[in-house]
């Protein structure tokens, strides 16, 4: 008799949350390094910040499918795994960005331009972190929809 083990709820949630935490650490480190070392006015290197979650969520789904899924892995479960991973990472990364700007001393480069007070508010630590949160959650939703198509297994 062949026994096909399947994943448990604990494995699912642990994989999603741990992967999200690790993704947020990677995003935070890459963002700070790029911002401190490679900042230029029109750099396309910052686009990597938006592509790292796609690669990471894909790898997380592939790992989970390879390691824990031996029977059925539906589209909804694959989507939920990717979305929870990305949502966790988005929340923690936005918090790290806010903390870096507000308390560590990562300075906003808006001061080098002659702009008004409204633009200074739009580039405040709170506004910057909120914009990263909104953008990353929207991208996570989009990425999860795409990745779930390829990650499902019947």
Coordinates of N, CA and C in Angstrom, one line a residue:
X1 N 0.8 -1.2 0.0 CA 0.0 0.0 0.0 C 0.9 1.2 0.0
X2 N 0.6 2.1 -0.9 CA 1.4 3.4 -1.0 C 0.7 4.5 -0.3
X3 N 1.4 5.1 0.7 CA 0.8 6.2 1.4 C 1.4 7.5 0.9
X4 N 0.5 8.4 0.5 CA 0.9 9.6 0.0 C 0.7 10.7 1.0
X5 N 1.8 11.1 1.7 CA 1.6 12.2 2.7 C 1.2 13.5 2.1
X6 N 0.5 14.3 2.8 CA 0.1 15.6 2.3 C 0.5 16.6 3.4
X7 N 0.5 17.9 3.1 CA 0.9 18.9 4.1 C -0.2 19.2 5.1
X8 N 0.3 19.7 6.2 CA -0.6 20.0 7.3 C -0.8 21.5 7.3
X9 N -1.8 22.0 8.1 CA -2.0 23.4 8.2 C -0.9 24.1 8.8
X10 N -0.2 23.5 9.8 CA 0.9 24.1 10.4 C 2.1 24.3 9.4
X11 N 2.3 23.3 8.6 CA 3.4 23.5 7.6 C 3.1 24.6 6.6
X12 N 1.8 24.7 6.2 CA 1.4 25.7 5.3 C 1.7 27.1 5.9
X13 N 1.2 27.4 7.1 CA 1.3 28.7 7.7 C 2.7 29.0 8.1
X14 N 3.4 28.0 8.5 CA 4.8 28.2 8.9 C 5.7 28.6 7.7
X15 N 5.4 27.9 6.6 CA 6.2 28.2 5.3 C 5.8 29.6 4.8
X16 N 4.6 30.0 4.8 CA 4.2 31.3 4.4 C 4.7 32.4 5.2
X17 N 4.6 32.2 6.5 CA 5.1 33.3 7.4 C 6.6 33.4 7.5
X18 N 7.3 32.3 7.6 CA 8.8 32.3 7.6 C 9.3 32.8 6.3
X19 N 8.8 32.4 5.2 CA 9.2 32.9 3.9 C 9.0 34.4 3.8
X20 N 7.8 34.9 4.3 CA 7.6 36.3 4.3 C 8.5 37.1 5.1
X21 N 8.9 36.6 6.3 CA 9.8 37.3 7.2 C 11.2 37.4 6.5
X22 N 11.6 36.3 5.9 CA 12.9 36.2 5.2 C 12.9 37.2 4.0
X23 N 11.8 37.2 3.3 CA 11.7 38.1 2.1 C 11.8 39.5 2.6
X24 N 11.2 39.9 3.7 CA 11.3 41.3 4.1 C 12.7 41.7 4.6
X25 N 13.4 40.7 5.2 CA 14.8 41.0 5.5 C 15.6 41.2 4.3
X26 N 15.5 40.4 3.3 CA 16.2 40.5 2.0 C 15.9 41.9 1.4
X27 N 14.6 42.2 1.3 CA 14.2 43.5 0.7 C 14.7 44.7 1.4
X28 N 14.7 44.6 2.7 CA 15.2 45.7 3.5 C 16.7 45.9 3.3
X29 N 17.5 44.8 3.3 CA 18.9 44.9 3.1 C 19.2 45.5 1.7
X30 N 18.6 44.9 0.7 CA 18.8 45.3 -0.7 C 18.4 46.8 -0.9
X31 N 17.3 47.2 -0.3 CA 16.9 48.6 -0.4 C 17.9 49.6 0.2
X32 N 18.3 49.3 1.4 CA 19.2 50.1 2.1 C 20.6 50.2 1.4
X33 N 21.1 49.1 0.9 CA 22.3 49.1 0.2 C 22.2 49.9 -1.1
X34 N 21.1 49.7 -1.9 CA 20.9 50.4 -3.1 C 20.8 51.9 -2.8
X35 N 20.1 52.3 -1.8 CA 19.8 53.7 -1.5 C 21.1 54.4 -1.0
X36 N 21.9 53.7 -0.2 CA 23.1 54.3 0.3 C 24.2 54.3 -0.6
X37 N 24.4 53.2 -1.4 CA 25.6 53.1 -2.2 C 25.4 53.4 -3.7
X38 N 24.2 53.1 -4.2 CA 24.0 53.2 -5.7 C 23.0 54.2 -6.1
X39 N 22.7 55.2 -5.3 CA 21.6 56.2 -5.6 C 22.1 57.1 -6.7
X40 N 21.3 57.2 -7.7 CA 21.4 58.2 -8.7 C 20.0 58.7 -9.0
X41 N 19.8 59.8 -9.6 CA 18.5 60.4 -9.8 C 17.6 59.5 -10.6
X42 N 18.0 58.9 -11.7 CA 17.1 58.1 -12.5 C 17.7 56.7 -12.6
X43 N 17.8 56.0 -11.5 CA 18.4 54.6 -11.5 C 17.3 53.6 -11.7
X44 N 17.6 52.6 -12.6 CA 16.6 51.5 -12.8 C 16.9 50.3 -11.9
X45 N 18.0 50.5 -11.1 CA 18.3 49.4 -10.2 C 17.3 49.2 -9.1
X46 N 16.5 50.2 -8.8 CA 15.5 50.1 -7.8 C 14.3 49.2 -8.2
X47 N 14.3 48.9 -9.5 CA 13.2 48.0 -10.0 C 13.4 46.6 -9.4
X48 N 14.6 46.3 -9.0 CA 14.9 45.0 -8.5 C 14.1 44.8 -7.2
X49 N 13.8 45.9 -6.5 CA 13.0 45.8 -5.2 C 11.6 45.2 -5.6
X50 N 11.1 45.5 -6.7 CA 9.8 45.0 -7.1 C 9.8 43.6 -7.8
X51 N 11.0 43.2 -8.2 CA 11.1 41.9 -8.9 C 11.5 40.8 -7.9
X52 N 12.2 41.1 -6.8 CA 12.6 40.1 -5.8 C 11.4 39.4 -5.2
X53 N 10.3 40.0 -4.9 CA 9.2 39.2 -4.4 C 8.6 38.2 -5.4
X54 N 8.6 38.5 -6.7 CA 8.2 37.6 -7.7 C 9.0 36.3 -7.7
X55 N 10.3 36.5 -7.7 CA 11.2 35.4 -7.6 C 11.1 34.6 -6.3
X56 N 11.0 35.3 -5.2 CA 11.0 34.7 -3.9 C 9.7 33.9 -3.7
X57 N 8.5 34.5 -4.1 CA 7.3 33.8 -4.0 C 7.2 32.5 -4.9
X58 N 7.8 32.7 -6.1 CA 7.9 31.5 -7.0 C 8.7 30.4 -6.3
X59 N 9.9 30.8 -5.7 CA 10.7 29.8 -5.1 C 10.0 29.2 -3.9
X60 N 9.3 30.0 -3.1 CA 8.6 29.5 -2.0 C 7.5 28.5 -2.4
X61 N 6.7 28.8 -3.4 CA 5.7 27.9 -3.9 C 6.3 26.6 -4.5
X62 N 7.4 26.7 -5.2 CA 8.1 25.5 -5.7 C 8.6 24.6 -4.6
X63 N 9.2 25.3 -3.6 CA 9.8 24.5 -2.4 C 8.7 23.8 -1.7
X64 N 7.6 24.6 -1.4 CA 6.5 24.0 -0.7 C 5.9 22.8 -1.4
X65 N 5.7 23.0 -2.7 CA 5.1 21.9 -3.6 C 6.0 20.7 -3.6
X66 N 7.4 20.9 -3.7 CA 8.3 19.8 -3.7 C 8.4 19.1 -2.4
X67 N 8.4 19.9 -1.3 CA 8.7 19.3 0.0 C 7.5 18.7 0.7
X68 N 6.3 19.4 0.5 CA 5.1 19.0 1.3 C 3.9 18.5 0.6
X69 N 3.8 18.8 -0.7 CA 2.6 18.4 -1.5 C 2.8 17.2 -2.3
X70 N 2.1 16.1 -1.9 CA 2.2 14.9 -2.6 C 0.9 14.5 -3.3
X71 N -0.2 15.2 -3.0 CA -1.4 14.9 -3.7 C -1.9 16.1 -4.4
X72 N -2.9 16.8 -3.9 CA -3.6 17.9 -4.6 C -3.2 19.2 -4.0
X73 N -2.8 20.2 -4.8 CA -2.5 21.5 -4.4 C -3.3 22.4 -5.3
X74 N -4.4 22.9 -4.8 CA -5.3 23.7 -5.7 C -4.8 25.1 -6.0
X75 N -5.5 25.7 -6.9 CA -5.2 27.1 -7.3 C -5.3 28.0 -6.1
X76 N -6.4 27.8 -5.4 CA -6.7 28.7 -4.2 C -5.6 28.6 -3.1
X77 N -5.2 27.4 -2.9 CA -4.2 27.2 -1.8 C -2.8 27.7 -2.3
X78 N -2.5 27.6 -3.6 CA -1.2 28.1 -4.1 C -1.3 29.6 -4.1
X79 N -2.4 30.2 -4.4 CA -2.6 31.7 -4.4 C -2.5 32.2 -2.9
X80 N -3.1 31.5 -2.0 CA -3.1 31.9 -0.6 C -1.6 31.8 0.0
X81 N -0.9 30.8 -0.4 CA 0.5 30.7 0.1 C 1.3 31.9 -0.4
X82 N 1.2 32.2 -1.7 CA 2.0 33.3 -2.3 C 1.5 34.6 -1.7
X83 N 0.2 34.8 -1.6 CA -0.3 36.1 -1.0 C 0.1 36.3 0.4
X84 N 0.0 35.3 1.2 CA 0.4 35.4 2.6 C 1.8 35.7 2.8
X85 N 2.7 35.0 2.0 CA 4.1 35.3 2.0 C 4.4 36.7 1.6
X86 N 3.8 37.2 0.6 CA 4.0 38.6 0.1 C 3.4 39.6 1.0
X87 N 2.2 39.3 1.6 CA 1.6 40.3 2.5 C 2.5 40.5 3.8
X88 N 2.9 39.4 4.3 CA 3.8 39.4 5.5 C 5.1 40.2 5.2
X89 N 5.7 40.0 4.0 CA 6.9 40.7 3.6 C 6.6 42.2 3.4
X90 N 5.5 42.5 2.8 CA 5.1 43.9 2.5 C 4.9 44.7 3.8
X91 N 4.3 44.1 4.8 CA 4.0 44.8 6.1 C 5.4 45.0 6.8
X92 N 6.2 43.9 6.9 CA 7.5 44.1 7.6 C 8.4 45.0 6.9
X93 N 8.5 44.9 5.5 CA 9.3 45.8 4.7 C 8.9 47.3 4.9
X94 N 7.6 47.5 4.9 CA 7.2 48.9 5.1 C 7.6 49.4 6.4
X95 N 7.4 48.6 7.4 CA 7.9 48.9 8.8 C 9.3 49.2 8.9
X96 N 10.1 48.4 8.2 CA 11.6 48.6 8.1 C 12.0 49.9 7.4
X97 N 11.3 50.2 6.3 CA 11.5 51.5 5.6 C 11.2 52.7 6.5
X98 N 10.0 52.6 7.2 CA 9.7 53.7 8.1 C 10.7 53.8 9.2
X99 N 11.1 52.7 9.8 CA 12.1 52.8 10.9 C 13.4 53.3 10.4
X100 N 13.8 52.9 9.2 CA 15.1 53.4 8.6 C 15.1 54.9 8.4
X101 N 14.0 55.4 7.9 CA 13.9 56.8 7.6 C 13.7 57.6 8.9
X102 N 12.9 57.2 9.8 CA 12.5 57.9 11.0 C 13.6 57.9 12.1
X103 N 14.2 56.7 12.3 CA 15.0 56.5 13.5 C 16.5 56.2 13.2
X104 N 16.8 55.5 12.1 CA 18.2 55.1 11.9 C 18.9 56.3 11.2
X105 N 18.2 57.1 10.4 CA 18.8 58.2 9.8 C 19.0 58.1 8.3
X106 N 18.3 57.2 7.7 CA 18.3 57.2 6.2 C 17.6 58.5 5.8
X107 N 18.4 59.3 5.1 CA 17.8 60.6 4.8 C 17.1 60.7 3.4
X108 N 16.1 61.4 3.4 CA 15.3 61.6 2.2 C 16.1 62.5 1.3
X109 N 16.2 62.1 0.0 CA 17.0 62.9 -0.9 C 16.2 64.0 -1.5
X110 N 15.0 64.2 -1.1 CA 14.1 65.3 -1.6 C 14.7 66.7 -1.2
X111 N 15.5 66.7 -0.1 CA 16.1 67.9 0.3 C 17.1 68.6 -0.7
X112 N 17.6 67.8 -1.6 CA 18.6 68.3 -2.5 C 17.9 69.1 -3.7
X113 N 16.6 69.0 -3.8 CA 15.8 69.7 -4.8 C 15.1 70.9 -4.1
X114 N 14.9 71.9 -4.9 CA 14.2 73.1 -4.4 C 12.7 72.9 -4.6
X115 N 12.1 72.2 -3.6 CA 10.7 71.9 -3.7 C 9.9 72.5 -2.5
X116 N 8.6 72.5 -2.6 CA 7.8 73.1 -1.5 C 7.6 72.1 -0.4
X117 N 6.8 72.6 0.6 CA 6.5 71.8 1.8 C 5.7 70.6 1.5
X118 N 4.8 70.7 0.5 CA 3.9 69.6 0.2 C 4.7 68.4 -0.3
X119 N 5.7 68.6 -1.1 CA 6.6 67.5 -1.6 C 7.4 66.9 -0.5
X120 N 7.8 67.7 0.5 CA 8.5 67.2 1.6 C 7.6 66.3 2.4
X121 N 6.3 66.6 2.5 CA 5.4 65.7 3.2 C 5.2 64.4 2.5
X122 N 5.1 64.5 1.1 CA 4.9 63.3 0.3 C 6.1 62.4 0.4
X123 N 7.3 62.9 0.8 CA 8.5 62.0 0.9 C 8.9 61.8 2.4
X124 N 7.9 62.0 3.3 CA 8.2 61.8 4.7 C 8.3 60.3 4.9
X125 N 8.8 59.9 6.1 CA 8.9 58.5 6.4 C 7.6 57.7 6.3
X126 N 6.6 58.4 6.9 CA 5.3 57.7 6.9 C 4.7 57.6 5.5
X127 N 4.8 58.6 4.7 CA 4.3 58.5 3.3 C 5.1 57.5 2.5
X128 N 6.4 57.5 2.7 CA 7.2 56.6 1.9 C 6.9 55.1 2.3
X129 N 6.8 54.8 3.6 CA 6.4 53.5 4.0 C 5.0 53.1 3.5
X130 N 4.1 54.0 3.6 CA 2.7 53.7 3.1 C 2.7 53.4 1.6
X131 N 3.5 54.2 0.8 CA 3.5 53.9 -0.6 C 4.1 52.6 -0.9
X132 N 5.2 52.2 -0.2 CA 5.8 50.9 -0.4 C 4.8 49.8 0.0
X133 N 4.0 50.0 1.0 CA 3.0 49.0 1.4 C 2.0 48.8 0.3
X134 N 1.4 49.9 -0.2 CA 0.3 49.8 -1.2 C 0.9 49.2 -2.4
X135 N 2.0 49.6 -2.9 CA 2.6 49.1 -4.1 C 2.9 47.6 -4.0
X136 N 3.6 47.2 -2.9 CA 3.9 45.8 -2.7 C 2.7 44.9 -2.5
X137 N 1.7 45.4 -1.8 CA 0.5 44.5 -1.7 C -0.2 44.3 -3.0
X138 N -0.3 45.4 -3.8 CA -0.8 45.3 -5.2 C 0.0 44.3 -6.0
X139 N 1.3 44.5 -6.0 CA 2.2 43.6 -6.8 C 2.1 42.1 -6.3
X140 N 2.0 42.0 -5.0 CA 1.9 40.6 -4.4 C 0.6 39.9 -4.9
X141 N -0.5 40.7 -4.9 CA -1.7 40.1 -5.4 C -1.6 39.7 -6.9
X142 N -1.0 40.5 -7.7 CA -0.8 40.2 -9.1 C 0.2 39.0 -9.3
X143 N 1.3 39.0 -8.5 CA 2.3 37.9 -8.6 C 1.7 36.6 -8.2
X144 N 0.9 36.6 -7.1 CA 0.3 35.4 -6.6 C -0.7 34.8 -7.6
X145 N -1.4 35.7 -8.3 CA -2.4 35.1 -9.3 C -1.6 34.4 -10.4
X146 N -0.5 35.0 -10.8 CA 0.3 34.4 -11.9 C 1.0 33.1 -11.4
X147 N 1.6 33.2 -10.3 CA 2.4 32.0 -9.7 C 1.5 30.8 -9.4
X148 N 0.3 31.1 -8.9 CA -0.7 30.0 -8.6 C -1.1 29.2 -9.8
X149 N -1.1 29.8 -10.9 CA -1.4 29.1 -12.2 C -0.4 28.0 -12.4
X150 N 0.8 28.3 -12.2 CA 1.9 27.3 -12.4 C 2.2 26.4 -11.2
X151 N 1.8 26.8 -10.0 CA 2.1 26.0 -8.8 C 1.0 25.0 -8.5
X152 N -0.1 25.1 -9.1 CA -1.2 24.1 -8.7 C -0.8 22.7 -9.2
X153 N -1.2 21.7 -8.5 CA -0.9 20.3 -8.8 C -2.1 19.5 -8.6
X154 N -2.5 18.7 -9.5 CA -3.6 17.8 -9.4 C -3.2 16.3 -9.5

